[in-house]
Short mmCIF file of C-alpha atoms in Angstrom, two decimals:
data_model
loop_
_atom_site.label_atom_id
_atom_site.label_comp_id
_atom_site.label_asym_id
_atom_site.label_seq_id
_atom_site.Cartn_x
_atom_site.Cartn_y
_atom_site.Cartn_z
CA UNK A 181 4.07 198.24 -23.82
CA UNK A 182 3.31 195.15 -21.84
CA UNK A 183 1.11 196.55 -19.19
CA UNK A 184 -2.49 195.18 -18.97
CA UNK A 185 -3.42 196.32 -15.58
CA UNK A 186 -3.10 199.91 -14.38
CA UNK A 187 -2.36 200.13 -10.55
CA UNK A 188 -3.91 202.94 -8.51
CA UNK A 189 -1.42 204.66 -6.23
CA UNK A 190 -3.31 203.99 -2.88
CA UNK A 191 -3.22 200.21 -3.73
CA UNK A 192 0.24 200.17 -4.53
CA UNK A 193 1.25 201.96 -1.39
CA UNK A 194 -0.86 199.55 0.83
CA UNK A 195 0.76 196.39 -1.15
CA UNK A 196 4.54 197.67 -0.75
CA UNK A 197 3.75 198.62 2.87
CA UNK A 198 3.72 194.88 3.70
CA UNK A 199 7.39 194.50 2.78
CA UNK A 200 10.49 195.69 4.37
CA UNK A 201 11.65 197.76 1.40
CA UNK A 202 10.53 201.23 2.41
CA UNK A 203 8.29 203.51 0.49
CA UNK A 204 7.46 203.85 -3.33
CA UNK A 205 9.70 206.52 -5.03
CA UNK A 206 8.67 205.60 -8.58
CA UNK A 207 7.00 203.16 -10.74
CA UNK A 208 7.14 202.76 -14.39
CA UNK A 209 5.93 200.10 -16.84
CA UNK A 210 8.26 197.71 -18.66
CA UNK A 211 7.96 197.42 -22.49
CA UNK A 212 9.06 193.80 -22.72
CA UNK A 213 7.10 190.83 -22.24
CA UNK A 214 3.74 189.89 -23.62
CA UNK A 215 2.26 187.57 -20.80
CA UNK A 216 2.13 189.57 -17.55
CA UNK A 217 2.22 193.05 -16.34
CA UNK A 218 5.67 194.39 -15.36
CA UNK A 219 6.76 197.53 -13.53
CA UNK A 220 10.04 198.65 -12.46
CA UNK A 221 9.45 199.55 -8.96
CA UNK A 222 11.72 202.03 -7.09
CA UNK A 223 11.54 202.15 -3.20
CA UNK A 224 13.81 203.73 -0.33
CA UNK A 225 15.67 200.41 -0.53
CA UNK A 226 16.39 200.40 -4.24
CA UNK A 227 14.98 199.12 -7.62
CA UNK A 228 12.82 196.05 -7.85
CA UNK A 229 10.58 194.28 -10.33
CA UNK A 230 6.78 194.22 -9.55
CA UNK A 231 4.90 191.60 -11.71
CA UNK A 232 1.17 191.27 -11.86
CA UNK A 233 0.12 187.72 -13.30
CA UNK A 234 -2.42 188.10 -15.98
CA UNK A 235 -5.26 186.06 -16.90
CA UNK A 236 -3.20 183.59 -18.99
CA UNK A 237 -1.17 182.56 -16.05
CA UNK A 238 -2.60 179.84 -13.92
CA UNK A 239 -2.41 180.94 -10.24
CA UNK A 240 -1.75 177.22 -9.38
CA UNK A 241 1.69 177.60 -11.27
CA UNK A 242 2.94 180.44 -9.29
CA UNK A 243 4.50 178.21 -6.51
CA UNK A 244 6.51 176.52 -9.19
CA UNK A 245 7.80 179.73 -10.53
CA UNK A 246 8.41 181.29 -7.14
CA UNK A 247 9.93 178.09 -5.95
CA UNK A 248 12.11 177.48 -9.08
CA UNK A 249 13.72 180.94 -9.00
CA UNK A 250 14.74 180.16 -5.17
CA UNK A 251 16.06 176.80 -6.24
CA UNK A 252 18.14 178.03 -9.29
CA UNK A 253 19.60 180.94 -7.20
CA UNK A 254 20.76 178.67 -4.35
CA UNK A 255 22.60 176.76 -7.13
CA UNK A 256 24.50 179.46 -8.59
CA UNK A 257 22.15 180.67 -11.22
CA UNK A 258 21.90 184.33 -11.19
CA UNK A 259 18.14 185.21 -11.59
CA UNK A 260 15.58 187.25 -9.78
CA UNK A 261 14.78 186.29 -6.28
CA UNK A 262 11.32 186.55 -4.88
CA UNK A 263 11.08 189.30 -2.18
CA UNK A 264 8.85 187.91 0.90
CA UNK A 265 6.52 190.02 2.93
CA UNK A 266 6.63 190.22 6.88
CA UNK A 267 4.62 187.06 7.00
CA UNK A 268 7.07 185.16 4.62
CA UNK A 269 4.69 185.18 1.69
CA UNK A 270 6.18 185.72 -1.73
CA UNK A 271 2.64 186.00 -3.47
CA UNK A 272 0.08 188.56 -2.76
CA UNK A 273 -2.99 190.43 -4.67
CA UNK A 274 -2.70 193.60 -6.26
CA UNK A 275 -5.18 195.48 -8.49
CA UNK A 276 -7.37 192.13 -8.56
CA UNK A 277 -4.32 190.19 -9.85
CA UNK A 278 -1.88 187.65 -8.24
CA UNK A 279 1.44 189.84 -7.61
CA UNK A 280 4.99 189.48 -6.49
CA UNK A 281 8.10 191.76 -6.08
CA UNK A 282 11.42 190.25 -7.09
CA UNK A 283 14.78 191.31 -7.04
CA UNK A 284 16.34 193.65 -9.89
CA UNK A 285 19.25 192.41 -11.81
CA UNK A 286 21.91 194.63 -13.22
CA UNK A 287 22.47 194.60 -17.14
CA UNK A 288 20.90 194.99 -20.23
CA UNK A 289 19.63 192.79 -23.04
CA UNK A 290 21.47 192.82 -26.47
CA UNK A 291 19.49 193.87 -29.43
CA UNK A 292 21.91 192.30 -31.89
CA UNK A 293 23.58 189.31 -30.45
CA UNK A 294 26.93 188.30 -31.57
CA UNK A 295 28.46 184.64 -31.58
CA UNK A 296 30.04 185.47 -28.28
CA UNK A 297 26.82 186.22 -26.59
CA UNK A 298 25.23 182.81 -28.17
CA UNK A 299 28.31 181.02 -26.76
CA UNK A 300 27.55 182.28 -23.14
CA UNK A 301 23.69 181.73 -23.51
CA UNK A 302 24.35 178.18 -24.57
CA UNK A 303 26.61 177.46 -21.53
CA UNK A 304 24.26 179.21 -19.06
CA UNK A 305 21.31 177.15 -20.44
CA UNK A 306 23.28 174.04 -19.70
CA UNK A 307 24.03 175.16 -16.11
CA UNK A 308 20.42 176.05 -15.54
CA UNK A 309 19.58 172.67 -16.68
CA UNK A 310 21.99 171.07 -14.29
CA UNK A 311 20.98 173.38 -11.49
CA UNK A 312 17.43 172.50 -11.98
CA UNK A 313 18.15 168.88 -11.01
CA UNK A 314 16.47 168.10 -7.71
CA UNK A 315 13.61 170.63 -7.81
CA UNK A 316 10.79 168.98 -6.13
CA UNK A 317 7.78 170.77 -7.75
CA UNK A 318 6.86 169.79 -11.40
CA UNK A 319 4.61 171.60 -14.10
CA UNK A 320 3.77 170.16 -17.45
CA UNK A 321 4.60 172.18 -20.51
CA UNK A 322 1.16 173.27 -21.82
CA UNK A 323 2.84 174.62 -25.02
CA UNK A 324 4.47 171.54 -26.19
CA UNK A 325 3.15 169.24 -29.05
CA UNK A 326 -0.17 168.01 -27.45
CA UNK A 327 -1.18 171.90 -26.78
CA UNK A 328 -0.51 173.31 -30.32
CA UNK A 329 -3.52 171.89 -31.92
CA UNK A 330 -6.21 173.47 -29.43
CA UNK A 331 -4.17 176.57 -29.67
CA UNK A 332 -4.41 176.57 -33.55
CA UNK A 333 -8.03 175.84 -33.35
CA UNK A 334 -8.35 179.14 -31.41
CA UNK A 335 -7.03 181.02 -34.36
CA UNK A 336 -7.35 178.99 -37.43
CA UNK A 337 -10.61 180.68 -38.75
CA UNK A 338 -8.75 183.98 -39.03
CA UNK A 339 -5.23 182.55 -39.99
CA UNK A 340 -5.48 183.61 -43.65
CA UNK A 341 -6.07 187.17 -42.69
CA UNK A 342 -2.45 187.10 -41.82
CA UNK A 343 -1.06 185.37 -44.97
CA UNK A 344 -3.07 183.46 -47.48
CA UNK A 345 -3.07 179.52 -47.04
CA UNK A 346 -1.42 180.00 -43.51
CA UNK A 347 -3.97 177.59 -42.01
CA UNK A 348 -3.35 174.89 -44.44
CA UNK A 349 0.44 175.31 -43.86
CA UNK A 350 0.15 175.08 -40.15
CA UNK A 351 -2.42 172.21 -40.26
CA UNK A 352 -0.08 169.92 -42.21
CA UNK A 353 2.91 170.82 -39.94
CA UNK A 354 0.84 169.94 -37.10
CA UNK A 355 0.01 166.49 -38.44
CA UNK A 356 3.68 165.94 -39.01
CA UNK A 357 4.94 166.79 -35.65
CA UNK A 358 2.33 164.95 -33.93
CA UNK A 359 3.33 161.73 -35.49
CA UNK A 360 6.88 162.11 -35.20
CA UNK A 361 7.67 163.95 -31.92
CA UNK A 362 10.06 162.24 -29.69
CA UNK A 363 9.18 160.57 -26.53
CA UNK A 364 12.31 159.44 -24.64
CA UNK A 365 14.87 162.39 -24.41
CA UNK A 366 16.66 163.58 -21.31
CA UNK A 367 13.85 165.55 -19.44
CA UNK A 368 14.32 168.09 -16.63
CA UNK A 369 13.38 171.69 -15.66
CA UNK A 370 13.57 174.11 -18.71
CA UNK A 371 13.16 177.83 -19.00
CA UNK A 372 11.09 177.50 -22.37
CA UNK A 373 11.33 181.35 -23.23
CA UNK A 374 15.09 182.32 -23.12
CA UNK A 375 14.99 185.05 -25.75
CA UNK A 376 17.40 187.95 -25.72
CA UNK A 377 15.25 190.11 -23.90
CA UNK A 378 15.30 187.45 -21.02
CA UNK A 379 19.03 187.55 -20.78
CA UNK A 380 21.01 190.37 -19.37
CA UNK A 381 24.68 191.24 -20.08
CA UNK A 382 27.12 193.70 -18.42
CA UNK A 383 30.24 194.62 -20.35
CA UNK A 384 29.66 191.59 -22.65
CA UNK A 385 29.49 189.12 -19.95
CA UNK A 386 26.36 187.42 -19.07
CA UNK A 387 24.85 188.83 -15.73
CA UNK A 388 21.69 187.29 -15.24
CA UNK A 389 18.39 185.23 -16.55
CA UNK A 390 15.03 186.47 -15.96
CA UNK A 391 11.38 185.72 -16.68
CA UNK A 392 10.76 182.05 -15.69
CA UNK A 393 6.90 182.34 -16.26
CA UNK A 394 7.00 179.71 -18.89
CA UNK A 395 9.26 177.25 -17.24
CA UNK A 396 8.19 173.75 -16.95
CA UNK A 397 9.34 170.19 -17.23
CA UNK A 398 10.16 168.89 -20.68
CA UNK A 399 12.92 167.69 -23.13
CA UNK A 400 16.23 169.63 -22.30
CA UNK A 401 17.15 169.73 -26.01
CA UNK A 402 13.89 171.44 -26.64
CA UNK A 403 15.21 174.37 -24.39
CA UNK A 404 18.06 174.23 -26.89
CA UNK A 405 15.85 174.47 -29.91
CA UNK A 406 13.91 177.67 -28.35
CA UNK A 407 17.21 179.25 -28.20
CA UNK A 408 18.35 178.46 -31.58
CA UNK A 409 15.34 179.95 -33.02
CA UNK A 410 15.60 182.94 -30.67
CA UNK A 411 19.28 183.86 -30.80
CA UNK A 412 20.77 182.63 -34.20
CA UNK A 413 18.44 183.89 -36.99
CA UNK A 414 18.98 187.16 -38.89
CA UNK A 415 16.15 189.68 -39.61
CA UNK A 416 15.70 188.34 -43.10
CA UNK A 417 14.89 184.86 -41.57
CA UNK A 418 18.09 183.48 -42.49
CA UNK A 419 20.08 181.15 -39.81
CA UNK A 420 23.54 182.57 -38.92
CA UNK A 421 25.53 179.34 -38.57
CA UNK A 422 28.32 181.01 -36.76
CA UNK A 423 26.09 182.07 -34.00
CA UNK A 424 24.20 178.53 -34.00
CA UNK A 425 27.38 176.70 -33.55
CA UNK A 426 28.74 179.04 -31.00
CA UNK A 427 25.16 178.39 -28.82
CA UNK A 428 25.55 174.68 -29.28
CA UNK A 429 29.25 174.58 -28.38
CA UNK A 430 28.66 176.56 -25.35
CA UNK A 431 26.05 174.12 -24.17
CA UNK A 432 27.75 170.94 -25.00
CA UNK A 433 30.89 172.18 -23.22
CA UNK A 434 28.92 172.28 -20.00
CA UNK A 435 26.43 169.41 -20.60
CA UNK A 436 27.28 167.16 -23.39
CA UNK A 437 24.30 166.34 -25.77
CA UNK A 438 23.33 162.52 -26.14
CA UNK A 439 23.36 160.95 -29.64
CA UNK A 440 19.49 160.87 -29.47
CA UNK A 441 19.35 164.58 -28.62
CA UNK A 442 21.52 165.70 -31.62
CA UNK A 443 19.38 163.47 -33.88
CA UNK A 444 16.16 164.95 -32.61
CA UNK A 445 17.31 168.51 -32.66
CA UNK A 446 16.10 169.71 -36.19
CA UNK A 447 12.50 168.25 -35.20
CA UNK A 448 12.57 170.06 -31.93
CA UNK A 449 13.64 173.10 -33.69
CA UNK A 450 10.56 172.85 -36.16
CA UNK A 451 8.30 172.38 -32.89
CA UNK A 452 9.63 175.35 -31.33
CA UNK A 453 9.31 177.49 -34.25
CA UNK A 454 5.52 176.26 -34.75
CA UNK A 455 4.98 176.88 -31.05
CA UNK A 456 5.90 180.65 -31.34
CA UNK A 457 4.21 181.02 -34.64
CA UNK A 458 0.91 179.84 -32.96
CA UNK A 459 1.17 182.03 -29.87
CA UNK A 460 2.19 184.94 -31.95
CA UNK A 461 -0.68 184.25 -34.49
CA UNK A 462 -3.37 184.14 -31.64
CA UNK A 463 -1.89 187.34 -30.01
CA UNK A 464 -1.93 188.94 -33.36
CA UNK A 465 -5.52 188.30 -33.77
CA UNK A 466 -6.73 188.89 -30.23
CA UNK A 467 -4.99 192.00 -28.60
CA UNK A 468 -7.17 193.01 -25.47
CA UNK A 469 -8.99 196.00 -25.91
CA UNK A 470 -7.04 198.87 -24.25
CA UNK A 471 -3.96 196.99 -23.82
CA UNK A 472 -0.68 198.83 -24.10
CA UNK A 473 0.83 195.95 -26.00
CA UNK A 474 2.38 195.70 -29.46
CA UNK A 475 1.85 191.95 -30.73
CA UNK A 476 4.96 190.46 -32.34
CA UNK A 477 4.76 189.35 -36.02
CA UNK A 478 4.11 185.66 -36.34
CA UNK A 479 5.45 185.64 -39.87
CA UNK A 480 8.98 185.76 -38.42
CA UNK A 481 8.60 182.33 -37.09
CA UNK A 482 7.06 180.77 -40.04
CA UNK A 483 10.32 181.84 -42.06
CA UNK A 484 12.21 179.92 -39.33
CA UNK A 485 10.04 176.95 -39.55
CA UNK A 486 10.40 176.78 -43.29
CA UNK A 487 14.11 176.77 -42.95
CA UNK A 488 14.14 173.95 -40.36
CA UNK A 489 12.01 172.04 -42.99
CA UNK A 490 15.17 171.90 -45.03
CA UNK A 491 17.42 170.48 -42.24
CA UNK A 492 18.60 166.94 -42.55
CA UNK A 493 20.93 166.79 -39.42
CA UNK A 494 22.66 169.14 -36.97
CA UNK A 495 25.59 169.85 -39.39
CA UNK A 496 23.25 172.43 -40.89
CA UNK A 497 23.47 174.17 -37.27
CA UNK A 498 27.23 174.12 -37.60
CA UNK A 499 27.95 170.99 -35.37
CA UNK A 500 30.45 168.47 -37.07
CA UNK A 501 28.99 164.99 -37.23
#
């Protein structure tokens, strides 16, 4: 369970009392997520999500995340909206952590995505990219190509405990990506973590997008590459081309790719796979003492990375050239 910080009852009651949402009826930790402590908070006014931002989240980034949710909601993206206290503040402090309450979205995430889910996700991602235009705050992507080697350096000494020769494999991949990473693709606000557990569906219709705490400014096509890896692979590590084709078609119908984006997509997919391999590797080797969290298997993303190494162009993802 992704709960790193426990909350005392009296602290919670004092925190919630600052808001016009009534008294606390119940609170329960939420299993999904690995970065922050998330709770389903139920008050007299209904359900909300309470998030405590843990140490890996820079407090200076929080105005970006909060402002982005407001900006996107104003432009038609169904996403959580920050709840402000009586002074108009969306951020506070609870149990020694920065904290916020956001609105609750109806729906559930799909454990076994089908092609129609991927089609909807692709379209919604394109809408999000368009809606992000004009957002005044910016945040660099700390987990793009120039951040991967420092992250690897923190895990490289023990990488071979997970798989023999894993450290050498990752080091060679870093060398290639650092030498060939694109520099001039369409750029804007991206979600950067649009995994199935961050997209809700109601009766197979997409009902909302959550968890904007990796959002940043980067290549729009990199966000698509993240989704390819997150939505379109089977448990055995093979690409489901039908799902990939649907995701890309859904995106392209709303926001057409440029030729440069399509040419770069296989490399961006490799980079995305390496990014999640590295963060999962670090978390696998560094579970905080006492944390109620199950680290995710980093080798899932090694399989995906190995697939992308075989890709010559976007036809491998189901697009016709």
